[in-house]
Coordinates of C-alpha atoms (C1' of nucleotides) in Angstrom, one line a residue:
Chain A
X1 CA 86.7 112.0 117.4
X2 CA 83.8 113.3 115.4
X3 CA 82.2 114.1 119.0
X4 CA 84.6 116.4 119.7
X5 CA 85.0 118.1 116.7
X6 CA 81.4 118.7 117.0
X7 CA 81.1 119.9 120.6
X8 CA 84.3 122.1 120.1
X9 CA 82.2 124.1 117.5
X10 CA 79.1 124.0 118.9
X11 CA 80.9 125.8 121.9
X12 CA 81.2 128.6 119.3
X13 CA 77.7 128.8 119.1
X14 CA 74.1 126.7 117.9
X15 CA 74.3 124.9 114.7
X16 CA 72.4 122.8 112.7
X17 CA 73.8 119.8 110.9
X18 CA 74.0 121.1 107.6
X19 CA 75.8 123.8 108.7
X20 CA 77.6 121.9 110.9
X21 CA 79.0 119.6 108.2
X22 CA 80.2 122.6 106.0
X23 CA 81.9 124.2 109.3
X24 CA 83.5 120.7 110.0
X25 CA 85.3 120.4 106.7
X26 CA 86.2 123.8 106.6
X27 CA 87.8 123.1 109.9
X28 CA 90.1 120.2 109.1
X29 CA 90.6 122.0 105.7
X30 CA 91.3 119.5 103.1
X31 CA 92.4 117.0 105.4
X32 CA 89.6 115.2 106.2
X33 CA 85.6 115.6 105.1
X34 CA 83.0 114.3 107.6
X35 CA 80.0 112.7 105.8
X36 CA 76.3 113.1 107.1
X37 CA 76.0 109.3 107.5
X38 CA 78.7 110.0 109.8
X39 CA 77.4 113.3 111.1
X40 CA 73.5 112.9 111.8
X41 CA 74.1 109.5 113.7
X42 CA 77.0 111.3 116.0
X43 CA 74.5 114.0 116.8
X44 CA 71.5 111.5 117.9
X45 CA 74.3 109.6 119.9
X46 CA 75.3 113.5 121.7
X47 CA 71.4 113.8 122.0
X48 CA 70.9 110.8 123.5
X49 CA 74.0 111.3 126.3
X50 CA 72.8 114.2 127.5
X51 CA 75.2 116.5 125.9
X52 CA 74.0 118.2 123.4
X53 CA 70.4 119.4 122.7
X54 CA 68.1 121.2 120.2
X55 CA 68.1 124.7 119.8
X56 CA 66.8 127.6 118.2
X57 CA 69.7 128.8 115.5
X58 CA 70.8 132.6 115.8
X59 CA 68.6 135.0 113.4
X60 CA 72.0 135.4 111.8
X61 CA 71.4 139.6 112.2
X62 CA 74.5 139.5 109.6
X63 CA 72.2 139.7 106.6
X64 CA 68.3 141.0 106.3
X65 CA 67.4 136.7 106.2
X66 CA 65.4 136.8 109.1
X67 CA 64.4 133.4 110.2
X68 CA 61.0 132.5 108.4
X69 CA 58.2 132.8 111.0
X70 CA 56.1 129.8 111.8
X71 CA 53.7 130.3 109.2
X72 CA 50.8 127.5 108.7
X73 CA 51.4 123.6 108.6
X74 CA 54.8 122.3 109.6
X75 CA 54.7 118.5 109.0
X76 CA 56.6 117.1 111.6
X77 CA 58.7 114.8 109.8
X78 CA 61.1 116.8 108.8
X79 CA 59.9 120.2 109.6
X80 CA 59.1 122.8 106.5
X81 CA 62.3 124.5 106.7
X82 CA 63.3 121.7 109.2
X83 CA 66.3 123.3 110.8
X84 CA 67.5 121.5 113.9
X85 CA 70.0 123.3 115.6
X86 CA 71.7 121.9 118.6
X87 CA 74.0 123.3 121.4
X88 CA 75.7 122.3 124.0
X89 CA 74.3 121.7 127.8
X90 CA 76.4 121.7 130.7
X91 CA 77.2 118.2 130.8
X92 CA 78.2 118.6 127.1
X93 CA 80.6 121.7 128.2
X94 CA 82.1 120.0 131.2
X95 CA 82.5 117.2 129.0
X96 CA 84.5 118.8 126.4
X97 CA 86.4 120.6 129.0
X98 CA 87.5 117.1 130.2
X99 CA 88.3 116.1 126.6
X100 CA 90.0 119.2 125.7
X101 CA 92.2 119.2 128.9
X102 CA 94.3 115.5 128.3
X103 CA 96.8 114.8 126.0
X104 CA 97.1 111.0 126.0
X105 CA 98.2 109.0 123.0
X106 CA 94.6 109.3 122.1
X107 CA 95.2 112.9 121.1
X108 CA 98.2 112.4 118.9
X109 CA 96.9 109.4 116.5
X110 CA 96.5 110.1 112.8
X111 CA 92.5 110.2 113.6
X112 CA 92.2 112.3 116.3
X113 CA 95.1 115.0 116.1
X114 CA 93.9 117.4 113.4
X115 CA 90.8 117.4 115.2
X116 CA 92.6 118.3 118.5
X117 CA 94.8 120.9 117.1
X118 CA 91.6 122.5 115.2
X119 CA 90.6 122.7 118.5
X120 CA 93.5 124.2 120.2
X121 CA 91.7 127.6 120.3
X122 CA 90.0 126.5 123.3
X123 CA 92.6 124.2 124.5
X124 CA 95.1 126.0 127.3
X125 CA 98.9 126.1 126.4
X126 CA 100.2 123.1 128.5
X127 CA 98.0 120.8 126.8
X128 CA 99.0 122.1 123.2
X129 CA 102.3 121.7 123.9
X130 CA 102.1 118.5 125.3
X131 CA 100.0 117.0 122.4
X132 CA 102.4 118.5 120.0
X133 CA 105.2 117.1 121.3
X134 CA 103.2 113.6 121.7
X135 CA 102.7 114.0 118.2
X136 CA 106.2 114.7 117.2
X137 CA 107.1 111.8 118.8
X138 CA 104.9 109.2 117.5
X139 CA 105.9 110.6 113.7
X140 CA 109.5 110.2 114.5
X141 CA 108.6 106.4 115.6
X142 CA 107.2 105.6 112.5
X143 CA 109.6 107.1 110.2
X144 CA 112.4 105.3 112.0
X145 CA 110.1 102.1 111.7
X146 CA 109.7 103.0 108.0
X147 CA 113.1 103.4 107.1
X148 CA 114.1 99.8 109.3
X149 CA 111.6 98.0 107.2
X150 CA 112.9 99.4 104.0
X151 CA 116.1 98.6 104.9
X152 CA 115.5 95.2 106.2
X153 CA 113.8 94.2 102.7
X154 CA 116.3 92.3 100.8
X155 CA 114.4 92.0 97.5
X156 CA 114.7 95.5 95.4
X157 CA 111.7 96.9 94.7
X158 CA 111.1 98.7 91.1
X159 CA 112.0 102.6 90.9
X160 CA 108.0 103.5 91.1
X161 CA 107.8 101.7 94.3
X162 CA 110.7 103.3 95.6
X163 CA 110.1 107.0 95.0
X164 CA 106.2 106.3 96.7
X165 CA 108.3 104.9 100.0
X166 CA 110.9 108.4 99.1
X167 CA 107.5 110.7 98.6
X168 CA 106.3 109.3 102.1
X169 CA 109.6 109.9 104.1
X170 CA 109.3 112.8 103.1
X171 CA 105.9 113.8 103.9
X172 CA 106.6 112.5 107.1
X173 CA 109.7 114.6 107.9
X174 CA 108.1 117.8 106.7
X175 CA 105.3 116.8 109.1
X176 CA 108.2 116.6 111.9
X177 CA 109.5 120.3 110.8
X178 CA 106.2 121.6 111.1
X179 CA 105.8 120.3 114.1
X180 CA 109.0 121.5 115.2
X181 CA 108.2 125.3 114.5
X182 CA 104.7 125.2 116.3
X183 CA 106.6 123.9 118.8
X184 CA 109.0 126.5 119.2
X185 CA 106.1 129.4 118.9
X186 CA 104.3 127.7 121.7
X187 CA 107.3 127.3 123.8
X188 CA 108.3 131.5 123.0
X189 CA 104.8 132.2 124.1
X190 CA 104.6 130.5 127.4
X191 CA 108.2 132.2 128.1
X192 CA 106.4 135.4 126.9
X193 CA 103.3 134.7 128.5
X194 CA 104.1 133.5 132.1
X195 CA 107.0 133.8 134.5
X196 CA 106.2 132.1 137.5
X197 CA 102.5 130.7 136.8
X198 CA 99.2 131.5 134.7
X199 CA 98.1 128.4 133.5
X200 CA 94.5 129.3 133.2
X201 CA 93.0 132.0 130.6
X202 CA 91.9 129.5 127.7
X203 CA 89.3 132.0 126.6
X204 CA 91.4 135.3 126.9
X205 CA 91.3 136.9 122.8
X206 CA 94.6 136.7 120.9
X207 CA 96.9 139.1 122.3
X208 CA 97.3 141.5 119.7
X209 CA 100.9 141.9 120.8
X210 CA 102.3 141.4 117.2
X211 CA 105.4 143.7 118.0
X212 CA 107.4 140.4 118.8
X213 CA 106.5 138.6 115.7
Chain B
X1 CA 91.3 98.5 95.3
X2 CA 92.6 96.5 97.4
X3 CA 91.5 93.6 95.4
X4 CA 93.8 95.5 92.5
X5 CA 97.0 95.8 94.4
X6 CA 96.1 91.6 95.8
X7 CA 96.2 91.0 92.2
X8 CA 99.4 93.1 91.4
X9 CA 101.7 91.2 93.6
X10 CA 100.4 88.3 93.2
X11 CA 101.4 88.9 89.8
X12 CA 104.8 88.6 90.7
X13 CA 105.0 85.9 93.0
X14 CA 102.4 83.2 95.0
X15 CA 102.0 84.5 98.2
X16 CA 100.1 83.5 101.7
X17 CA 98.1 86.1 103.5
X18 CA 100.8 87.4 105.9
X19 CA 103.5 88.0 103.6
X20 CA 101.1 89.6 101.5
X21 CA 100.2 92.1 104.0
X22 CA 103.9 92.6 104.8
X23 CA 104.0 93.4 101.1
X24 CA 101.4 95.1 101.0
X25 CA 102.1 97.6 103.3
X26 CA 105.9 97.8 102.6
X27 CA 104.8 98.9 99.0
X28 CA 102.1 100.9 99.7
X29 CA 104.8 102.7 102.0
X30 CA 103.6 105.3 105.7
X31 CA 100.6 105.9 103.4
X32 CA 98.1 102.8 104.3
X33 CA 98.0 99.9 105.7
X34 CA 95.5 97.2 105.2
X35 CA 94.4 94.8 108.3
X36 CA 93.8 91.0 108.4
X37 CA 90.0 92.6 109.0
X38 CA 90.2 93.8 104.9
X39 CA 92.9 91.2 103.5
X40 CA 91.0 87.9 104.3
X41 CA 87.6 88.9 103.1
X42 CA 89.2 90.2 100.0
X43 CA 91.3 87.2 99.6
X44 CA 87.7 84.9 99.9
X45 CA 86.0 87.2 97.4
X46 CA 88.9 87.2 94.9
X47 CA 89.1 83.3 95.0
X48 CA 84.7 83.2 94.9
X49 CA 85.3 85.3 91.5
X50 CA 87.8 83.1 89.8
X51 CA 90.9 85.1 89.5
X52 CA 92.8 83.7 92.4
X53 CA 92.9 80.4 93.7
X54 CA 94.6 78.6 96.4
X55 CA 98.5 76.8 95.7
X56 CA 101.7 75.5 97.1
X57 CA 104.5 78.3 98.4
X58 CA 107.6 78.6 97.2
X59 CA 110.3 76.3 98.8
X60 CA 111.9 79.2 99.8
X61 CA 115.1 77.1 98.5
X62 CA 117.7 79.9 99.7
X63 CA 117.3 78.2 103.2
X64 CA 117.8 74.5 104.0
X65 CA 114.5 74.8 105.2
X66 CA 112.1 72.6 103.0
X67 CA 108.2 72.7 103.1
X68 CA 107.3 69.8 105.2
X69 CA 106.1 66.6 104.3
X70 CA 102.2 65.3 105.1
X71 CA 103.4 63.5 107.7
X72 CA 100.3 62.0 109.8
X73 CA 97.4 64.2 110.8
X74 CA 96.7 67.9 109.1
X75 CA 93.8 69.4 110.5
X76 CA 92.0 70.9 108.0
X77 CA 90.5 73.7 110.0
X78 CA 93.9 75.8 109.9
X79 CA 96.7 73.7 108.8
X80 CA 98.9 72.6 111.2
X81 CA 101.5 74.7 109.1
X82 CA 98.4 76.6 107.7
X83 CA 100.3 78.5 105.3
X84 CA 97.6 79.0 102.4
X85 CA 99.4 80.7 99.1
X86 CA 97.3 82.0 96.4
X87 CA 98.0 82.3 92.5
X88 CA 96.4 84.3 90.2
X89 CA 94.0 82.0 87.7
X90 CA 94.1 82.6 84.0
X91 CA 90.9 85.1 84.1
X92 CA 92.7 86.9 86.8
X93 CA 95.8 87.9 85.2
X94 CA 93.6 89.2 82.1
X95 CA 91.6 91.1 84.5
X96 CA 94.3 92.4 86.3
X97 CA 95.9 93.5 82.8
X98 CA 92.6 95.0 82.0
X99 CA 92.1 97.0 85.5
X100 CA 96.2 98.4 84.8
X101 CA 95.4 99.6 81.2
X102 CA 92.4 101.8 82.6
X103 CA 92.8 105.2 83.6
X104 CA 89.5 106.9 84.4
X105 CA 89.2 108.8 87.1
X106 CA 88.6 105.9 89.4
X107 CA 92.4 105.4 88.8
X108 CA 93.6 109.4 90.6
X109 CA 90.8 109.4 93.3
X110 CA 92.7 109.5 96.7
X111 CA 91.5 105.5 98.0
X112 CA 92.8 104.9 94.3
X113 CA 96.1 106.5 93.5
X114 CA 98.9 105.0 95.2
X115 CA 97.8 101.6 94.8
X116 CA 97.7 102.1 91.1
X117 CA 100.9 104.2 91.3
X118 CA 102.6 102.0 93.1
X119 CA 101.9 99.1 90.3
X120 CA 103.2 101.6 87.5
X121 CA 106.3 98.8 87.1
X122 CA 103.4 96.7 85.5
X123 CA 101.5 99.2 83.4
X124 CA 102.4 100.9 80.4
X125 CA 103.6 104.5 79.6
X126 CA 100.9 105.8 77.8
X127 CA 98.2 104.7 81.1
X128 CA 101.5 105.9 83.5
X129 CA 101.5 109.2 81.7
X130 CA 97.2 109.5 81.7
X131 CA 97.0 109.0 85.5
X132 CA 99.4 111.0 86.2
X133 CA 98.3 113.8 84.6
X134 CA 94.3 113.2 86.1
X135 CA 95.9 112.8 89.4
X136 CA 96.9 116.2 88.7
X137 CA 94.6 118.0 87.6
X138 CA 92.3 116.7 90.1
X139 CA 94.6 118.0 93.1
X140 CA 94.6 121.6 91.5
X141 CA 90.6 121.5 91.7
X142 CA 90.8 120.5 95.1
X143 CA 93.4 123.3 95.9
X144 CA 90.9 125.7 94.3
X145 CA 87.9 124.7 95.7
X146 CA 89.6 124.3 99.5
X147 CA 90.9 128.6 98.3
X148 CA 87.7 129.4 97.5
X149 CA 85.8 128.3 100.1
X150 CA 88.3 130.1 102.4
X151 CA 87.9 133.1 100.6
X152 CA 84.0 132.7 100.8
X153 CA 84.5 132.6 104.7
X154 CA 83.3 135.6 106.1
X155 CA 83.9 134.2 109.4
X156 CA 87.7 134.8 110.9
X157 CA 89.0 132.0 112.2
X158 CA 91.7 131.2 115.1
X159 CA 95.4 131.2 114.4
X160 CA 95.3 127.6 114.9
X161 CA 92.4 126.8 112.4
X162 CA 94.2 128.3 109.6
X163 CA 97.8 127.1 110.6
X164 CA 96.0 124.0 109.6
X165 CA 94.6 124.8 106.3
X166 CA 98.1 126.7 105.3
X167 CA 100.0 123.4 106.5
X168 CA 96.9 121.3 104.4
X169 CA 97.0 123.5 101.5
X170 CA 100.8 123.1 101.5
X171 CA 100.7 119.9 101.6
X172 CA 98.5 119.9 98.2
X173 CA 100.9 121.9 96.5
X174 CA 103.8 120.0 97.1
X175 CA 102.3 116.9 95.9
X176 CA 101.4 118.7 92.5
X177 CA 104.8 119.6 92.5
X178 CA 105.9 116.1 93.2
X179 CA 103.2 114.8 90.5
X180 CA 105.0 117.8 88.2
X181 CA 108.5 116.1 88.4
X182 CA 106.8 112.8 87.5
X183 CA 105.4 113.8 84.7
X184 CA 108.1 115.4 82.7
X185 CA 110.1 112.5 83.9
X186 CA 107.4 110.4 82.2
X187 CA 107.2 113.0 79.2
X188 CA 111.2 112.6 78.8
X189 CA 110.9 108.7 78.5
X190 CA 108.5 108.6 75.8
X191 CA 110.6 110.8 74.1
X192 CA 113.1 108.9 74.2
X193 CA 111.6 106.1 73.4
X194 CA 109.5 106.9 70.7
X195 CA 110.6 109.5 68.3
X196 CA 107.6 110.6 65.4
X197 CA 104.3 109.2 66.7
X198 CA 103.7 111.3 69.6
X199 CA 100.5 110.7 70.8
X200 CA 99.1 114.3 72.1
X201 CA 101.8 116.7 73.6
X202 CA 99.3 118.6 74.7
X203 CA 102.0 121.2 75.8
X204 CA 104.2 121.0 72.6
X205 CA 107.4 121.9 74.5
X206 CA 110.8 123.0 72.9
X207 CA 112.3 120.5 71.6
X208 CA 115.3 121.3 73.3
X209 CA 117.7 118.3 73.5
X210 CA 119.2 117.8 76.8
X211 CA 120.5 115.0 76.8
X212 CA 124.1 116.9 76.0
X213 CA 123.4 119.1 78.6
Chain C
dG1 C1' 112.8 69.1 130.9
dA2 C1' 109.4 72.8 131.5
dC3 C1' 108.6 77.5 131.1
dT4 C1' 107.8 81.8 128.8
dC5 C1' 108.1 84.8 124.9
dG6 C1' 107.8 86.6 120.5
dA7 C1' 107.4 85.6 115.5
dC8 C1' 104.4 83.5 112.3
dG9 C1' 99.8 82.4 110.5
dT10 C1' 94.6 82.3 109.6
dA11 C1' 90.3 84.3 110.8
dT12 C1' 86.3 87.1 112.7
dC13 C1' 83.8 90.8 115.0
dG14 C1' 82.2 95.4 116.3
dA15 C1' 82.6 100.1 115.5
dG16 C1' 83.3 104.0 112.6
dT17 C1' 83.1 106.1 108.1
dC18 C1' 82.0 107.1 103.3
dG19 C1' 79.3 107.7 99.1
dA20 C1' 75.1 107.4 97.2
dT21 C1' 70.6 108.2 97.7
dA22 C1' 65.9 109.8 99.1
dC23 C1' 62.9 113.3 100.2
dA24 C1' 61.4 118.0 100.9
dT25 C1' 61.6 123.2 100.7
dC26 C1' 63.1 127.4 98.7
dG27 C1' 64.7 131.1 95.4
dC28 C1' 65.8 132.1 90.8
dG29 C1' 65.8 132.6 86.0
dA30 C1' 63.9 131.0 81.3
Chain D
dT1 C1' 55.2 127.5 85.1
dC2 C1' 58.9 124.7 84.9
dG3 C1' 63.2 123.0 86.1
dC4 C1' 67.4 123.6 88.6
dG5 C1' 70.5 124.2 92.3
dA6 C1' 71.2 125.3 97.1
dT7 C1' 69.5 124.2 101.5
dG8 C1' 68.3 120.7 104.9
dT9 C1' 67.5 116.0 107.4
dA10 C1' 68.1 111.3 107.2
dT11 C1' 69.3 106.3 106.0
dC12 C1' 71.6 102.3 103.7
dG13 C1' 75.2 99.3 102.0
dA14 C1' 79.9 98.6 101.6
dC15 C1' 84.4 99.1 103.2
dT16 C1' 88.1 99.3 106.5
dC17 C1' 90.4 99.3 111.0
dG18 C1' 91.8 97.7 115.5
dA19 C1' 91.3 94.3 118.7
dT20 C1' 91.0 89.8 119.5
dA21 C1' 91.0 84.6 119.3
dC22 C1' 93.2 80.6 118.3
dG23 C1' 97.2 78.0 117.0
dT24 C1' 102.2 76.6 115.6
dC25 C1' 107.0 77.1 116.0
dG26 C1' 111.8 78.3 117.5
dA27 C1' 114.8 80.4 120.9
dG28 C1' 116.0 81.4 125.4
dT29 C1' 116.2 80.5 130.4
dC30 C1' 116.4 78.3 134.8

DNA sequence: GACTCGACGTATCGAGTCGATACATCGCGA
DNA sequence: TCGCGATGTATCGACTCGATACGTCGAGTC
């Protein structure tokens, strides 16, 4: 799911890897933390199907660092100030619009779902509240799974062992609550939202309407 | 570390791969779960290294059911009842005793923690107390490097990008909170147990007796 | 009796990921 | 001028997972 974390921000706009890397983990917050042995191989892979590409990176106008101009030698290795940006093409953005439109099981697994609801953005409101709902249920699954196994274990385990199995339940069932309140915004909002269709309108900017909070 | 919590268990009891996964994973509660894929190689390299070796099951006397006899042909390539139990050896039951009395900070990384919590039954107070306590105080740098970098971010993210870091950083503090509980549960024992030579009390809390209370 | 099915049990393989590391450029302060 | 830390690309070895293969065994089922 690295791939599409990747093309979901490069959707945003051109990146290169480094920045890439620091944009992924700021992302999934403190969750999870892509690697570059992870990242620069993904990238070659995207290259290499056609759905990414390299790119000039934006002058970033923010601050006066102007990108450095192509002054004398640049030894191709790994260019002077070797900054390989990459962006999507269209295969890439029809691609993501693919990946970003189902909700299978695939979405909802431990390694793909904070990716997908980092995503969620650019993801349109059916789909988000399908996948949350997949999710919901799969956590549900495995805490009742959980709880049978412990249960089922006829030797007692020591206290310490114990309160790690407690301190997981419970992880797990705040995970569920969570859940439960995201679900209940997105299900306000597609009240709010629509009343007979309006599915489309991924990109439309956050309606400011705050009034109902 | 799987190798440590292999040797952990084993401590307890002989055991054959797939109970010891069942173990495994019962102890190590929803957090992991090692596969056959990680067990068997460990098992091989553990046995290669001298501190486990290969031995007979219990008879499991609670049921009539008695190991069978040799009778006729076993074929050696998986046993025709190819349960294979391992034992610690001698060296492995000092080296397990010497991995439980450490507590650097290879002891309160993430891959590291719960396997070495979860053998806190077999370790002493002192070590209980020192992992702890580094567990700690490595989740609070954590929580303010993950802030900081937030804060750094001039960038403003979607709704749904820092939904995710909130619920994340939640997360975090809750465990610290958890870890907190722990601790002056730990801190309370000691007490307890050992009245003058109190090895650091770092904090130097009231002595305030609750034990009436 | 013959059939399937699911639990038990050992074992390997490919794919994905991490952490460490290497190498290079740049800006900055001592 | 020197080192140091941030930036930046890239690879390697080690570890782990999930799927899979192969095989035994007991309990149904017709």
């Amino acid at each position: 799911m690295l791939e599409t974390a990747i093309l979901g921000l490069l959707n945003e706009s051109p990146l290169h890897g480094y920045e890439l890397r620091k944009r992924l983990n700021l992302l999934l917050g403190s969750f999870r933390a892509f690697s570059y042995g992870t990242l620069y191989p993904a990238l070659k892979a995207l290259v290499a199907r056609g759905l990414i590409e390299t790119a000039d990176p934006e002058p970033t106008a923010t601050t006066g660092r102007t990108a450095r101009p192509p002054s004398g030698k640049a030894p191709l290795t790994t260019g002077r100030r070797g900054r390989i940006a990459y962006q999507l093409t269209p295969e890439g953005k029809e691609h993501l619009q693919t990946v970003l439109s189902s909700s299978g099981p695939a979405a909802w697994e431990d390694e793909n779902f904070d990716v997908r609801f980092a995503l969620f953005a650019q993801t349109d409101a059916e789909t988000r509240l399908r996948i949350l709902e997949g999710r919901r249920i799969r956590l549900t699954e495995r805490l009742e799974a959980v709880r049978e196994a412990a249960a089922r274990t006829r030797e007692r385990l020591d206290e310490y062992t114990l309160e790690l199995q407690r301190h997981g339940l419970e992880q797990v069932e705040r995970e569920v609550r969570w859940l439960d309140g995201l679900i209940t915004t997105e299900r306000d909002r597609a009240r709010g939202r629509d009343r007979d269709h309006t599915t489309g309108a991924p990109d439309a900017p956050s309606p400011r309407s705050k009034e109902r909070g």
